[in-house]
């Protein structure tokens, strides 16, 4: 299923009038809050609650249906702590047929990750599988930030083995993801140059935020505007020097614009681009709660109360109330997943992406 550009004006109309109401094209599904890292930028493992079973997830996926979701991210905690993670991903693929499946991981469970991803690749052959290994620094400093001795070595070992799988599977993209925080922002150029040597298929960053989901409100983990600008400009300039082609160039153009928006948000503390969280994107928790995003975590409802029917919850007055609040408050954040969707739906920013592509 390819993205249909005709939905762009429909989402914009829906945001203004409240109808027609489309299903989201981008969904983040947290399958667990459990985690075997203890990162200095995340406290999500402190969240508790009974996780949805595989059969409950299947009911939710069936209610969403085929061809509605273009991009799905399976998130945690650490997703590979679930023994049935492979079955969850494959079920979503078979039922919903997304174009892209994104899987972030800390890479600590190498012996579980490699066979799991290999099986997913065999079954989900018509979908792009993106696996991003989370690495925030180098050697012992990464271990310090991640809160686990030996985290860097394990993550790199997992990355190298996944890169070998790329040679056999055309639908696999193995990247590195770095959270830029007060703990690494001043060393970011060195970190980036080092990690780039491993030749990731993609290298992405996100700025550390105080999130309700991660229980980091008040942690003061976000770097200052000037610190972030210095770090991210180094990355942007390197992306431009690489002069990538084809799909990689398109993706790089989106990322450059996202980084530019993030800089403006940090500087102005204002909403830079209209937010379509709750309209074109949303977040499903391991317990079945639906949030418009993982920054505010507003309660749109729990899928168990709607007999696992996502469409029913999505159309309910409770969810509509959250959407109205999104429009009124004009909250601002730098959440990458939602930001990419916002850019995709905003013609003005798509033109900016095009300008990056041309340059």
PDB file of N, CA, C and O in Angstrom, residues 289-317:
ATOM      1  N   UNK A 289      -4.560   1.411  26.299  1.00  0.00           N
ATOM      2  CA  UNK A 289      -4.953   2.821  26.275  1.00  0.00           C
ATOM      3  C   UNK A 289      -4.550   3.436  24.936  1.00  0.00           C
ATOM      4  O   UNK A 289      -3.499   3.090  24.377  1.00  0.00           O
ATOM      5  N   UNK A 290      -5.349   4.350  24.433  1.00  0.00           N
ATOM      6  CA  UNK A 290      -5.017   5.066  23.213  1.00  0.00           C
ATOM      7  C   UNK A 290      -4.732   6.519  23.575  1.00  0.00           C
ATOM      8  O   UNK A 290      -5.562   7.175  24.209  1.00  0.00           O
ATOM      9  N   UNK A 291      -3.544   6.982  23.188  1.00  0.00           N
ATOM     10  CA  UNK A 291      -3.137   8.365  23.412  1.00  0.00           C
ATOM     11  C   UNK A 291      -3.016   9.064  22.059  1.00  0.00           C
ATOM     12  O   UNK A 291      -2.757   8.433  21.043  1.00  0.00           O
ATOM     13  N   UNK A 292      -3.222  10.378  22.078  1.00  0.00           N
ATOM     14  CA  UNK A 292      -2.952  11.118  20.846  1.00  0.00           C
ATOM     15  C   UNK A 292      -1.458  11.128  20.562  1.00  0.00           C
ATOM     16  O   UNK A 292      -1.020  11.093  19.420  1.00  0.00           O
ATOM     17  N   UNK A 293      -0.627  11.137  21.617  1.00  0.00           N
ATOM     18  CA  UNK A 293       0.831  11.078  21.487  1.00  0.00           C
ATOM     19  C   UNK A 293       1.408  10.676  22.837  1.00  0.00           C
ATOM     20  O   UNK A 293       0.701  10.650  23.849  1.00  0.00           O
ATOM     21  N   UNK A 294       2.716  10.392  22.845  1.00  0.00           N
ATOM     22  CA  UNK A 294       3.349   9.951  24.093  1.00  0.00           C
ATOM     23  C   UNK A 294       3.950  11.110  24.877  1.00  0.00           C
ATOM     24  O   UNK A 294       4.592  10.894  25.904  1.00  0.00           O
ATOM     25  N   UNK A 295       3.733  12.340  24.407  1.00  0.00           N
ATOM     26  CA  UNK A 295       4.183  13.505  25.158  1.00  0.00           C
ATOM     27  C   UNK A 295       3.151  13.875  26.222  1.00  0.00           C
ATOM     28  O   UNK A 295       3.452  13.997  27.404  1.00  0.00           O
ATOM     29  N   UNK A 296       1.900  14.031  25.786  1.00  0.00           N
ATOM     30  CA  UNK A 296       0.830  14.428  26.709  1.00  0.00           C
ATOM     31  C   UNK A 296       0.125  13.230  27.317  1.00  0.00           C
ATOM     32  O   UNK A 296      -0.379  13.293  28.437  1.00  0.00           O
ATOM     33  N   UNK A 297       0.019  12.120  26.554  1.00  0.00           N
ATOM     34  CA  UNK A 297      -0.639  10.900  27.028  1.00  0.00           C
ATOM     35  C   UNK A 297      -2.078  11.143  27.462  1.00  0.00           C
ATOM     36  O   UNK A 297      -2.530  10.633  28.493  1.00  0.00           O
ATOM     37  N   UNK A 298      -2.812  11.934  26.691  1.00  0.00           N
ATOM     38  CA  UNK A 298      -4.219  12.191  27.000  1.00  0.00           C
ATOM     39  C   UNK A 298      -5.031  10.922  26.782  1.00  0.00           C
ATOM     40  O   UNK A 298      -4.806  10.177  25.832  1.00  0.00           O
ATOM     41  N   UNK A 299      -5.973  10.673  27.647  1.00  0.00           N
ATOM     42  CA  UNK A 299      -6.755   9.446  27.628  1.00  0.00           C
ATOM     43  C   UNK A 299      -7.889   9.527  26.608  1.00  0.00           C
ATOM     44  O   UNK A 299      -8.938  10.115  26.859  1.00  0.00           O
ATOM     45  N   UNK A 300      -7.684   8.935  25.442  1.00  0.00           N
ATOM     46  CA  UNK A 300      -8.738   8.877  24.430  1.00  0.00           C
ATOM     47  C   UNK A 300      -9.680   7.694  24.673  1.00  0.00           C
ATOM     48  O   UNK A 300     -10.757   7.616  24.079  1.00  0.00           O
ATOM     49  N   UNK A 301      -9.244   6.802  25.568  1.00  0.00           N
ATOM     50  CA  UNK A 301     -10.051   5.631  25.896  1.00  0.00           C
ATOM     51  C   UNK A 301      -9.201   4.387  25.942  1.00  0.00           C
ATOM     52  O   UNK A 301      -8.061   4.367  25.447  1.00  0.00           O
ATOM     53  N   UNK A 302      -9.737   3.321  26.556  1.00  0.00           N
ATOM     54  CA  UNK A 302      -9.047   2.036  26.585  1.00  0.00           C
ATOM     55  C   UNK A 302      -9.787   1.052  25.691  1.00  0.00           C
ATOM     56  O   UNK A 302     -11.010   0.921  25.770  1.00  0.00           O
ATOM     57  N   UNK A 303      -9.044   0.373  24.838  1.00  0.00           N
ATOM     58  CA  UNK A 303      -9.642  -0.500  23.836  1.00  0.00           C
ATOM     59  C   UNK A 303     -10.430  -1.661  24.451  1.00  0.00           C
ATOM     60  O   UNK A 303     -11.356  -2.178  23.831  1.00  0.00           O
ATOM     61  N   UNK A 304     -10.094  -2.034  25.670  1.00  0.00           N
ATOM     62  CA  UNK A 304     -10.852  -3.094  26.333  1.00  0.00           C
ATOM     63  C   UNK A 304     -12.293  -2.662  26.570  1.00  0.00           C
ATOM     64  O   UNK A 304     -13.218  -3.477  26.524  1.00  0.00           O
ATOM     65  N   UNK A 305     -12.503  -1.368  26.807  1.00  0.00           N
ATOM     66  CA  UNK A 305     -13.842  -0.839  27.055  1.00  0.00           C
ATOM     67  C   UNK A 305     -14.656  -0.714  25.774  1.00  0.00           C
ATOM     68  O   UNK A 305     -15.858  -0.427  25.822  1.00  0.00           O
ATOM     69  N   UNK A 306     -14.000  -0.902  24.630  1.00  0.00           N
ATOM     70  CA  UNK A 306     -14.687  -0.805  23.336  1.00  0.00           C
ATOM     71  C   UNK A 306     -14.648  -2.144  22.605  1.00  0.00           C
ATOM     72  O   UNK A 306     -14.735  -2.197  21.383  1.00  0.00           O
ATOM     73  N   UNK A 307     -14.511  -3.228  23.386  1.00  0.00           N
ATOM     74  CA  UNK A 307     -14.461  -4.585  22.839  1.00  0.00           C
ATOM     75  C   UNK A 307     -13.341  -4.707  21.800  1.00  0.00           C
ATOM     76  O   UNK A 307     -13.492  -5.367  20.783  1.00  0.00           O
ATOM     77  N   UNK A 308     -12.218  -4.016  22.068  1.00  0.00           N
ATOM     78  CA  UNK A 308     -11.013  -4.047  21.232  1.00  0.00           C
ATOM     79  C   UNK A 308     -11.253  -3.490  19.826  1.00  0.00           C
ATOM     80  O   UNK A 308     -10.503  -3.781  18.896  1.00  0.00           O
ATOM     81  N   UNK A 309     -12.282  -2.673  19.696  1.00  0.00           N
ATOM     82  CA  UNK A 309     -12.636  -2.090  18.399  1.00  0.00           C
ATOM     83  C   UNK A 309     -12.035  -0.694  18.290  1.00  0.00           C
ATOM     84  O   UNK A 309     -12.576   0.267  18.847  1.00  0.00           O
ATOM     85  N   UNK A 310     -10.920  -0.598  17.576  1.00  0.00           N
ATOM     86  CA  UNK A 310     -10.227   0.686  17.454  1.00  0.00           C
ATOM     87  C   UNK A 310     -11.100   1.736  16.789  1.00  0.00           C
ATOM     88  O   UNK A 310     -11.123   2.890  17.214  1.00  0.00           O
ATOM     89  N   UNK A 311     -11.815   1.358  15.751  1.00  0.00           N
ATOM     90  CA  UNK A 311     -12.644   2.316  15.030  1.00  0.00           C
ATOM     91  C   UNK A 311     -13.716   2.916  15.945  1.00  0.00           C
ATOM     92  O   UNK A 311     -14.003   4.115  15.878  1.00  0.00           O
ATOM     93  N   UNK A 312     -14.293   2.078  16.784  1.00  0.00           N
ATOM     94  CA  UNK A 312     -15.339   2.544  17.695  1.00  0.00           C
ATOM     95  C   UNK A 312     -14.784   3.569  18.675  1.00  0.00           C
ATOM     96  O   UNK A 312     -15.397   4.615  18.932  1.00  0.00           O
ATOM     97  N   UNK A 313     -13.607   3.271  19.233  1.00  0.00           N
ATOM     98  CA  UNK A 313     -12.960   4.215  20.159  1.00  0.00           C
ATOM     99  C   UNK A 313     -12.595   5.502  19.430  1.00  0.00           C
ATOM    100  O   UNK A 313     -12.808   6.597  19.945  1.00  0.00           O
ATOM    101  N   UNK A 314     -12.044   5.387  18.231  1.00  0.00           N
ATOM    102  CA  UNK A 314     -11.557   6.529  17.464  1.00  0.00           C
ATOM    103  C   UNK A 314     -12.676   7.522  17.158  1.00  0.00           C
ATOM    104  O   UNK A 314     -12.447   8.729  17.070  1.00  0.00           O
ATOM    105  N   UNK A 315     -13.896   7.010  17.007  1.00  0.00           N
ATOM    106  CA  UNK A 315     -15.035   7.854  16.653  1.00  0.00           C
ATOM    107  C   UNK A 315     -15.817   8.348  17.869  1.00  0.00           C
ATOM    108  O   UNK A 315     -16.739   9.149  17.738  1.00  0.00           O
ATOM    109  N   UNK A 316     -15.435   7.873  19.052  1.00  0.00           N
ATOM    110  CA  UNK A 316     -16.191   8.200  20.259  1.00  0.00           C
ATOM    111  C   UNK A 316     -16.001   9.677  20.642  1.00  0.00           C
ATOM    112  O   UNK A 316     -15.017  10.322  20.289  1.00  0.00           O
ATOM    113  N   UNK A 317     -16.966  10.201  21.407  1.00  0.00           N
ATOM    114  CA  UNK A 317     -16.928  11.605  21.828  1.00  0.00           C
ATOM    115  C   UNK A 317     -15.703  11.909  22.689  1.00  0.00           C
ATOM    116  O   UNK A 317     -15.183  13.024  22.661  1.00  0.00           O
TER     117      UNK A 317
END
